[in-house]
Coordinates of C-alpha atoms in Angstrom, one line a residue:
X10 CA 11.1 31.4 27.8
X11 CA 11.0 31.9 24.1
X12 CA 14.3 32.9 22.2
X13 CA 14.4 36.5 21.3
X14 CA 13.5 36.7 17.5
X15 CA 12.5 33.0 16.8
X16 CA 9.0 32.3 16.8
X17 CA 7.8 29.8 19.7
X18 CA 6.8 26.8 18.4
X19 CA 3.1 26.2 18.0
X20 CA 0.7 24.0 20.8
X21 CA -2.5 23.5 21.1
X22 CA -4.4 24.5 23.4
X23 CA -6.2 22.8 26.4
X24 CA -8.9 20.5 24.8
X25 CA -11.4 17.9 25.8
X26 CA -10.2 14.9 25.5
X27 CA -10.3 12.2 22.6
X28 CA -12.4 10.1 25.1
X29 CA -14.5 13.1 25.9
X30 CA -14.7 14.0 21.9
X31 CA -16.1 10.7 21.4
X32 CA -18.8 10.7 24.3
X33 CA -19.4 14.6 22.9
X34 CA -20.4 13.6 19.6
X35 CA -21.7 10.5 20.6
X36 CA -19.3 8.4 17.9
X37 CA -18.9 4.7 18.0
X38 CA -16.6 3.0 15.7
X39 CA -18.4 1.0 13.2
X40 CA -16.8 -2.8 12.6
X41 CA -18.5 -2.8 9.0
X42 CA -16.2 0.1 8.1
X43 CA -13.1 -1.1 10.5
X44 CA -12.3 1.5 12.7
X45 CA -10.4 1.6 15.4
X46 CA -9.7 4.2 17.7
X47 CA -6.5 5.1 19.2
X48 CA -7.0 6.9 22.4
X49 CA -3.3 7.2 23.8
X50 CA -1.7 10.3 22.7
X51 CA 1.7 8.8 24.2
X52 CA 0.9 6.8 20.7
X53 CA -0.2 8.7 18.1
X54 CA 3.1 10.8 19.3
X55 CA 5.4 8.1 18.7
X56 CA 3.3 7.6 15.2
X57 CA 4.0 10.6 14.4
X58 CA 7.6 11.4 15.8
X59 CA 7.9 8.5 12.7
X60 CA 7.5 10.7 9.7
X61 CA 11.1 12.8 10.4
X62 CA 11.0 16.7 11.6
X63 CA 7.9 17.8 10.5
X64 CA 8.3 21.3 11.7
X65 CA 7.0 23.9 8.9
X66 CA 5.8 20.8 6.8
X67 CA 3.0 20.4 4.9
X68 CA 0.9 16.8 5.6
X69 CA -1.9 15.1 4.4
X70 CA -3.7 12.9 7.1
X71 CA -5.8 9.8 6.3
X72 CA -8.7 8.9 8.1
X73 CA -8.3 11.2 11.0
X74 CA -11.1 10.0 13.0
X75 CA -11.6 11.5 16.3
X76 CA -8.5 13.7 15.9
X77 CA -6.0 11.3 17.8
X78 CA -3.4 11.8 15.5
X79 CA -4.2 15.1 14.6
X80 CA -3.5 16.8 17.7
X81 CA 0.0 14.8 17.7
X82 CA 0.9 16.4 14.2
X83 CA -0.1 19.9 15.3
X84 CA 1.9 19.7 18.2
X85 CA 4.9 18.8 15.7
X86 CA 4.7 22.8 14.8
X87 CA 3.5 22.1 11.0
X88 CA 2.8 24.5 8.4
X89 CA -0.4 23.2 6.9
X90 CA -2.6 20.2 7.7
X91 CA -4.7 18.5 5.1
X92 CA -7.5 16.0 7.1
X93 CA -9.3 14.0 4.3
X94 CA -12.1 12.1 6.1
X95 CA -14.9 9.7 4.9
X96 CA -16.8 9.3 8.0
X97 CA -19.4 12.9 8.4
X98 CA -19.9 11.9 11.6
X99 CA -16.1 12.8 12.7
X100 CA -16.4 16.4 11.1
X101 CA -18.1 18.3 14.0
X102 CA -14.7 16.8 16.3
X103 CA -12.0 18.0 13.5
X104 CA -13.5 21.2 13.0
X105 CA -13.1 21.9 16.9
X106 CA -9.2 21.3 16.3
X107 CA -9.4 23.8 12.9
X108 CA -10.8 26.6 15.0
X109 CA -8.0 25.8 17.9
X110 CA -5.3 25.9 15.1
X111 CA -6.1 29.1 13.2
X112 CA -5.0 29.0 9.5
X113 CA -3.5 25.3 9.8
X114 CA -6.2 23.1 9.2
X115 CA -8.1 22.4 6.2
X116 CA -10.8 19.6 6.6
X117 CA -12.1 17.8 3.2
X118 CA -15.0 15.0 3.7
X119 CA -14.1 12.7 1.0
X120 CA -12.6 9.6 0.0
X121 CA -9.1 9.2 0.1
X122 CA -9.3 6.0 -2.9
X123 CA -10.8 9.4 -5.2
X124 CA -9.5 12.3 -3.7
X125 CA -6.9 14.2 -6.4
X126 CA -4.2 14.1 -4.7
X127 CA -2.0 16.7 -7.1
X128 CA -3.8 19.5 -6.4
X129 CA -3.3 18.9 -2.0
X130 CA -0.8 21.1 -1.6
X131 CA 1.1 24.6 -3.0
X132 CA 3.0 23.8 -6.2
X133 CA 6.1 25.5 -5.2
X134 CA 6.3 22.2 -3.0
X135 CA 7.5 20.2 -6.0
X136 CA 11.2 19.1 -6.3
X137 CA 12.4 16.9 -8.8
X138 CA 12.6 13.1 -8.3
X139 CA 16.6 13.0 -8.1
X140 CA 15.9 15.6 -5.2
X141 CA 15.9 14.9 -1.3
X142 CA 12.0 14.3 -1.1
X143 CA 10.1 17.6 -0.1
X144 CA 8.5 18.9 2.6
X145 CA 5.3 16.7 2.4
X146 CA 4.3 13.8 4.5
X147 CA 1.5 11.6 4.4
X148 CA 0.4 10.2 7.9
X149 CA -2.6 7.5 8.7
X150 CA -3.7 5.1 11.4
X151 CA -5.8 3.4 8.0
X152 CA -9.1 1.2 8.7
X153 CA -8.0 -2.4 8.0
X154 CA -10.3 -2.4 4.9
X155 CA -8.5 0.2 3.0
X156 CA -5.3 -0.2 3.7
X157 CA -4.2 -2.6 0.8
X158 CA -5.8 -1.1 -2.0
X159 CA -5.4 2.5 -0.8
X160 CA -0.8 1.4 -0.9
X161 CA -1.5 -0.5 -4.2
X162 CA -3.1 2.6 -5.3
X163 CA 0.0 4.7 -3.8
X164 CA 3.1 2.5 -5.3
X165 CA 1.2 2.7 -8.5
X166 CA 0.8 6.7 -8.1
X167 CA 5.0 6.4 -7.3
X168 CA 5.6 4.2 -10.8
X169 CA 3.9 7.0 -12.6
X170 CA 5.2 9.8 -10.3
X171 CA 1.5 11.5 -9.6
X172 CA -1.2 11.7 -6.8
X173 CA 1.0 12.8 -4.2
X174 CA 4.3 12.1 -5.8
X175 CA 3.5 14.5 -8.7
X176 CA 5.6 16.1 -5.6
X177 CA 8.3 14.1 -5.6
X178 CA 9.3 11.8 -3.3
X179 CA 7.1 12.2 -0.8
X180 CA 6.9 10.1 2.2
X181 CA 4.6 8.2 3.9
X182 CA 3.6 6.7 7.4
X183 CA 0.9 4.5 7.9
X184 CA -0.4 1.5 9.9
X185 CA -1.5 -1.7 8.8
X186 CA -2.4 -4.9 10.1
X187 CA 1.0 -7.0 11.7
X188 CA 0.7 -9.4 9.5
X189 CA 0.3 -7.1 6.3
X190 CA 3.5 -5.2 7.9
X191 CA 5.0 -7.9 8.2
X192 CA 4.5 -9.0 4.3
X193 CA 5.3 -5.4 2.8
X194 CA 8.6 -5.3 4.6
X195 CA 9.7 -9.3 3.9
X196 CA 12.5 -10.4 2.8
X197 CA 13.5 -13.5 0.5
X198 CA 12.6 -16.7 2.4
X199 CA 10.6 -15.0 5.0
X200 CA 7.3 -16.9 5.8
X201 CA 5.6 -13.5 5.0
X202 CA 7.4 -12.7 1.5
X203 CA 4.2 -12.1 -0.8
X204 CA 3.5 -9.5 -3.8
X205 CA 3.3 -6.6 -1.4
X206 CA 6.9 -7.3 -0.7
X207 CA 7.7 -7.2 -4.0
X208 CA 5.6 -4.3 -5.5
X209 CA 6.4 -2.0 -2.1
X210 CA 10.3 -2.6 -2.1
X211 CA 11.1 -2.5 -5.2
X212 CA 9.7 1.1 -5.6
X213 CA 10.2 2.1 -1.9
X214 CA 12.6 2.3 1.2
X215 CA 10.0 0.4 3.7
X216 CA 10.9 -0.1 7.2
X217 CA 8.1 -1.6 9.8
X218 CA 9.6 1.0 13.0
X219 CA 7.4 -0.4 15.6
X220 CA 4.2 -2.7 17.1
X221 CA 1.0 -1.0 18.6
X222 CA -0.5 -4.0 20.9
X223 CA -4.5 -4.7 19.6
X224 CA -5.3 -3.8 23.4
X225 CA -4.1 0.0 22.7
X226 CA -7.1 0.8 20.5
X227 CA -10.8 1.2 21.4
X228 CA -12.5 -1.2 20.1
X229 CA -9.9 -3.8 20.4
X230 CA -9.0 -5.7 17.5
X231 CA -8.0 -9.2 17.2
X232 CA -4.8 -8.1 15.6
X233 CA -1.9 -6.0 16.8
X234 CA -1.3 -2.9 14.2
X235 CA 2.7 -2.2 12.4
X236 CA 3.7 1.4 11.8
X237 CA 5.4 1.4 8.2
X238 CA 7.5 4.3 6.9
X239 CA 8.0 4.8 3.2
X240 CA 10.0 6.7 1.3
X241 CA 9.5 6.0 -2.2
X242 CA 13.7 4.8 -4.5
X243 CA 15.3 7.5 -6.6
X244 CA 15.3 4.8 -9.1
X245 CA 12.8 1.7 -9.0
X246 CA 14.8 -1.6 -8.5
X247 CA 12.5 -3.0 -11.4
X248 CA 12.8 -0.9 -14.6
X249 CA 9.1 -2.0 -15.8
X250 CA 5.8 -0.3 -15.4
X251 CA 3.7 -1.1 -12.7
X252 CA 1.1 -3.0 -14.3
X253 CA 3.4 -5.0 -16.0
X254 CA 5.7 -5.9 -12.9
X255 CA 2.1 -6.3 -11.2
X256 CA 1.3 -8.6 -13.5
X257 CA 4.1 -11.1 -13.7
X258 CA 4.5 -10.8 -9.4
X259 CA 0.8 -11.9 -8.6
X260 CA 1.0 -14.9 -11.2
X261 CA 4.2 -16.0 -9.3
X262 CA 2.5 -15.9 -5.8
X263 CA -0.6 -17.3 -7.2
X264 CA 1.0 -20.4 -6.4
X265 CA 3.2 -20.0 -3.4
X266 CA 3.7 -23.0 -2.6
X267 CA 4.5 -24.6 -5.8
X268 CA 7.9 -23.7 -7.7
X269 CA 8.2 -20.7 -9.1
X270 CA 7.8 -22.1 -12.7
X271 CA 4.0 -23.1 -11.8
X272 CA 3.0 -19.2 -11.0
X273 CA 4.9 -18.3 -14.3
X274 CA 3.0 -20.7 -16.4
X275 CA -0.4 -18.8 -16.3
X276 CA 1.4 -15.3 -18.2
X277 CA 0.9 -18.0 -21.0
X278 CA -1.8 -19.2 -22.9
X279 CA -2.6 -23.4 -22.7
X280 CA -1.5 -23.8 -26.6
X281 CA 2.1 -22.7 -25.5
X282 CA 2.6 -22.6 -22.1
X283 CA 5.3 -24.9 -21.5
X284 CA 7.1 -23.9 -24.4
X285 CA 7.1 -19.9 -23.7
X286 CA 7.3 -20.6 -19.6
X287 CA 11.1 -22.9 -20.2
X288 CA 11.9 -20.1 -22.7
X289 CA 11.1 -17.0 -19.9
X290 CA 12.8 -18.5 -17.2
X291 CA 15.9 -19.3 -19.3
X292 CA 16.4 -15.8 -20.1
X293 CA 15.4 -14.7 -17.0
X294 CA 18.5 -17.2 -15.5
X295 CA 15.9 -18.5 -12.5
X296 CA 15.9 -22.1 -11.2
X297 CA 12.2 -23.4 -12.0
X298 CA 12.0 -25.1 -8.8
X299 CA 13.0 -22.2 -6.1
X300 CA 9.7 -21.3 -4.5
X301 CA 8.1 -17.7 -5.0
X302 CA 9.2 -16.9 -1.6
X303 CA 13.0 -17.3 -2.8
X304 CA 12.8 -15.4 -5.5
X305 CA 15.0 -11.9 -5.0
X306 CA 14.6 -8.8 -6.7
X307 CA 17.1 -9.6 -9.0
X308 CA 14.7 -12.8 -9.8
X309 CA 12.1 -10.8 -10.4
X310 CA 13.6 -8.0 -12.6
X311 CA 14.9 -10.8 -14.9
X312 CA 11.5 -12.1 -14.7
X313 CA 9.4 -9.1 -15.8
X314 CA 12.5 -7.9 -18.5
X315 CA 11.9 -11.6 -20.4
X316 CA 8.1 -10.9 -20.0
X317 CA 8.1 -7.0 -21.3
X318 CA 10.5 -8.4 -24.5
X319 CA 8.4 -11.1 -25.0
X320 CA 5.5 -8.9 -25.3
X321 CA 7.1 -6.5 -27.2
X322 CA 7.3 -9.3 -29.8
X323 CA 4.0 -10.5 -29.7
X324 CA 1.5 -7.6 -28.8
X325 CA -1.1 -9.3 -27.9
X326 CA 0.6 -11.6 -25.2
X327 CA 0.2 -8.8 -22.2
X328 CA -3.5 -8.8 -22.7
X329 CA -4.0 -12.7 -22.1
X330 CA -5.9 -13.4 -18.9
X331 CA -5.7 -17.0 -17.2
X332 CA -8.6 -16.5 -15.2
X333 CA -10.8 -16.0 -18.4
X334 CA -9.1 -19.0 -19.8
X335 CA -10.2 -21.0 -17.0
X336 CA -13.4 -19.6 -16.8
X337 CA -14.2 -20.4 -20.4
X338 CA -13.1 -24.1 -19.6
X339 CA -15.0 -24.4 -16.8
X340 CA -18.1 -23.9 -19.3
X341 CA -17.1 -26.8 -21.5
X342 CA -17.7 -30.4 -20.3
X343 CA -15.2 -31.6 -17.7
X344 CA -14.0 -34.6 -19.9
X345 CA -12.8 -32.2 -22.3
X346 CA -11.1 -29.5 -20.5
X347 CA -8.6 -31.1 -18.3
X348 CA -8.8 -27.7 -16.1
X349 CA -10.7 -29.4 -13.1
X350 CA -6.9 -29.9 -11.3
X351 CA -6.3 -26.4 -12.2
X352 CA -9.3 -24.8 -10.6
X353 CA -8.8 -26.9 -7.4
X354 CA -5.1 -25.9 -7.0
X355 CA -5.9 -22.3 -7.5
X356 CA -8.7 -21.6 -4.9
X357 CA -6.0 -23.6 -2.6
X358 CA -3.0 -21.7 -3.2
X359 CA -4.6 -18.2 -3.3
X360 CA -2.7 -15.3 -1.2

């Protein structure tokens, strides 16, 4: 019985199921594209229950698919729903949930990688950064394909405070691989410490909350799938921008299993390598022979403050590219270059 003067909170209606959507519309998820459907709404409940009390709230879902997870968020009793889908073939399904949630749904066919993100929801939305983060969430069961670029896209958007922190702080809860979980949530000496660590936690809160088995998804993958909450730091535990911080993190895992000092040589050109790598990791304070893996924030935020003064004294140090140095060795004779070592370590120690 509903409480006199407070509004009952909203359901859905009786539906056909996501098993009968998908026969309905005759959908088949398509391995070039890496989709994978989750079927269990015991599941996409629990994904959901994730994000906090979403009641009144506005969210943004990612790859919505056959609706799995969008039923579970409109049972949650939000205000608004924003469904940003690739696929055409999944719109006919979604816009059979719009019409059974009046006014809540609003269904874009686009790419999430393009989509402008700062103009998805009401502007009286926006709190400041130093606030509690608003009333915003951004949910996604993400096709294996797009999930790293799409959160290297994100932390960037965080660094710079726009896309969908042009809101503030708003959070996030996605799925990703185990084993990419695993990396973004490492910590130093973990088998699994990697850039993603580095570039997620030191701009976000990340916690891996739980483990959907492979078998739970239709098709089956050959992975199991992490659900990872994010809620993006007040302040960044690197004061750096991103491209910069990017920068110095993926030379030192270029190498991972080399010391440190290896992964830090390549900021440098050849000429002065060993000179300006001793001098960085002197003023940064870090041993030369702990392993990237070992490296703590701390490490690291020593490590990209000597790189950002070392730039700001010679301008054109940021813009020096190993890869091009290598690639304009590779074009000289081998008995000149001395690179052929170089070229064989990196394509063994890539990430």
């Amino acid at each position: 019985m509903a409480v006199p003067g407070k509004a009952a909170a909203f359901r859905l209606p009786p539906l056909p199921t996501i098993g009968e959507i998908i026969k309905l519309f005759r959908l088949r998820a398509q391995k070039q594209l890496s989709q994978n459907f989750l079927l269990d709404l015991r599941l996409t409940d629990k994904i959901v229950r994730q994000a906090g009390e979403l009641t009144n709230a506005h969210v943004c879902e990612v790859g919505p698919g056959p609706g799995g997870i969008t039923r579970s968020i409109l049972n949650a009793d939000v205000a608004q729903l924003l469904l940003v889908e690739k696929d055409a073939r999944f719109i006919p399904g979604l816009k059979m949930l719009s019409e059974a949630a009046p006014g809540k749904v609003h269904i874009v066919h686009g790419d999430i990688l393009t989509y402008n993100m700062e103009k998805a929801f009401p502007k009286h939305l926006k709190k400041n950064w130093e606030d509690e983060p608003p009333n915003i969430h951004i949910i996604g069961n993400l096709p294996f394909s797009v999930s790293t670029p799409l959160i290297i896209k994100w932390l960037e958007n965080v660094s710079n405070r726009d896309g969908p922190f042009f809101y503030g702080r708003t959070q996030m809860t996605l799925t990703f691989q185990k084993e990419v979980g695993e990396r973004l949530t490492a910590k130093p000496g973990g088998r699994q410490r990697s850039r993603l660590s580095i570039m997620s936690q030191h701009l976000c809160s990340v916690e891996n909350t739980f483990i959907i088995p492979g078998e739970a998804f239709v098709p089956q993958p050959q992975v199991d799938v992490a659900v990872v909450h994010f809620t993006p730091l007040v302040q960044p535990k690197i004061q750096q921008p991103f491209k910069l911080v990017e920068k110095v993190v993926q030379s030192v895992f270029q190498f991972r299993r080399k010391y440190c000092c290896r992964g830090i040589g390549i900021l440098f050109p050849e000429r002065e390598r060993l000179k300006k790598t001793e001098e960085l990791m002197m003023a940064a304070d870090v041993d030369p022979t702990l392993r990237p893996v070992q490296l703590s924030m701390s490490h690291f935020s020593n490590l990209c403050n000597g790189y950002r003064k070392m730039c700001d004294e010679d301008p054109n140090l940021f813009a020096y590219n190993y890869r091009e140095e290598l690639r304009q060795k590779k074009r000289l004779p081998k008995k000149n270059t001395g690179y052929s070592e170089w070229i064989e370590e990196e394509e063994e120690e890539k990430n």
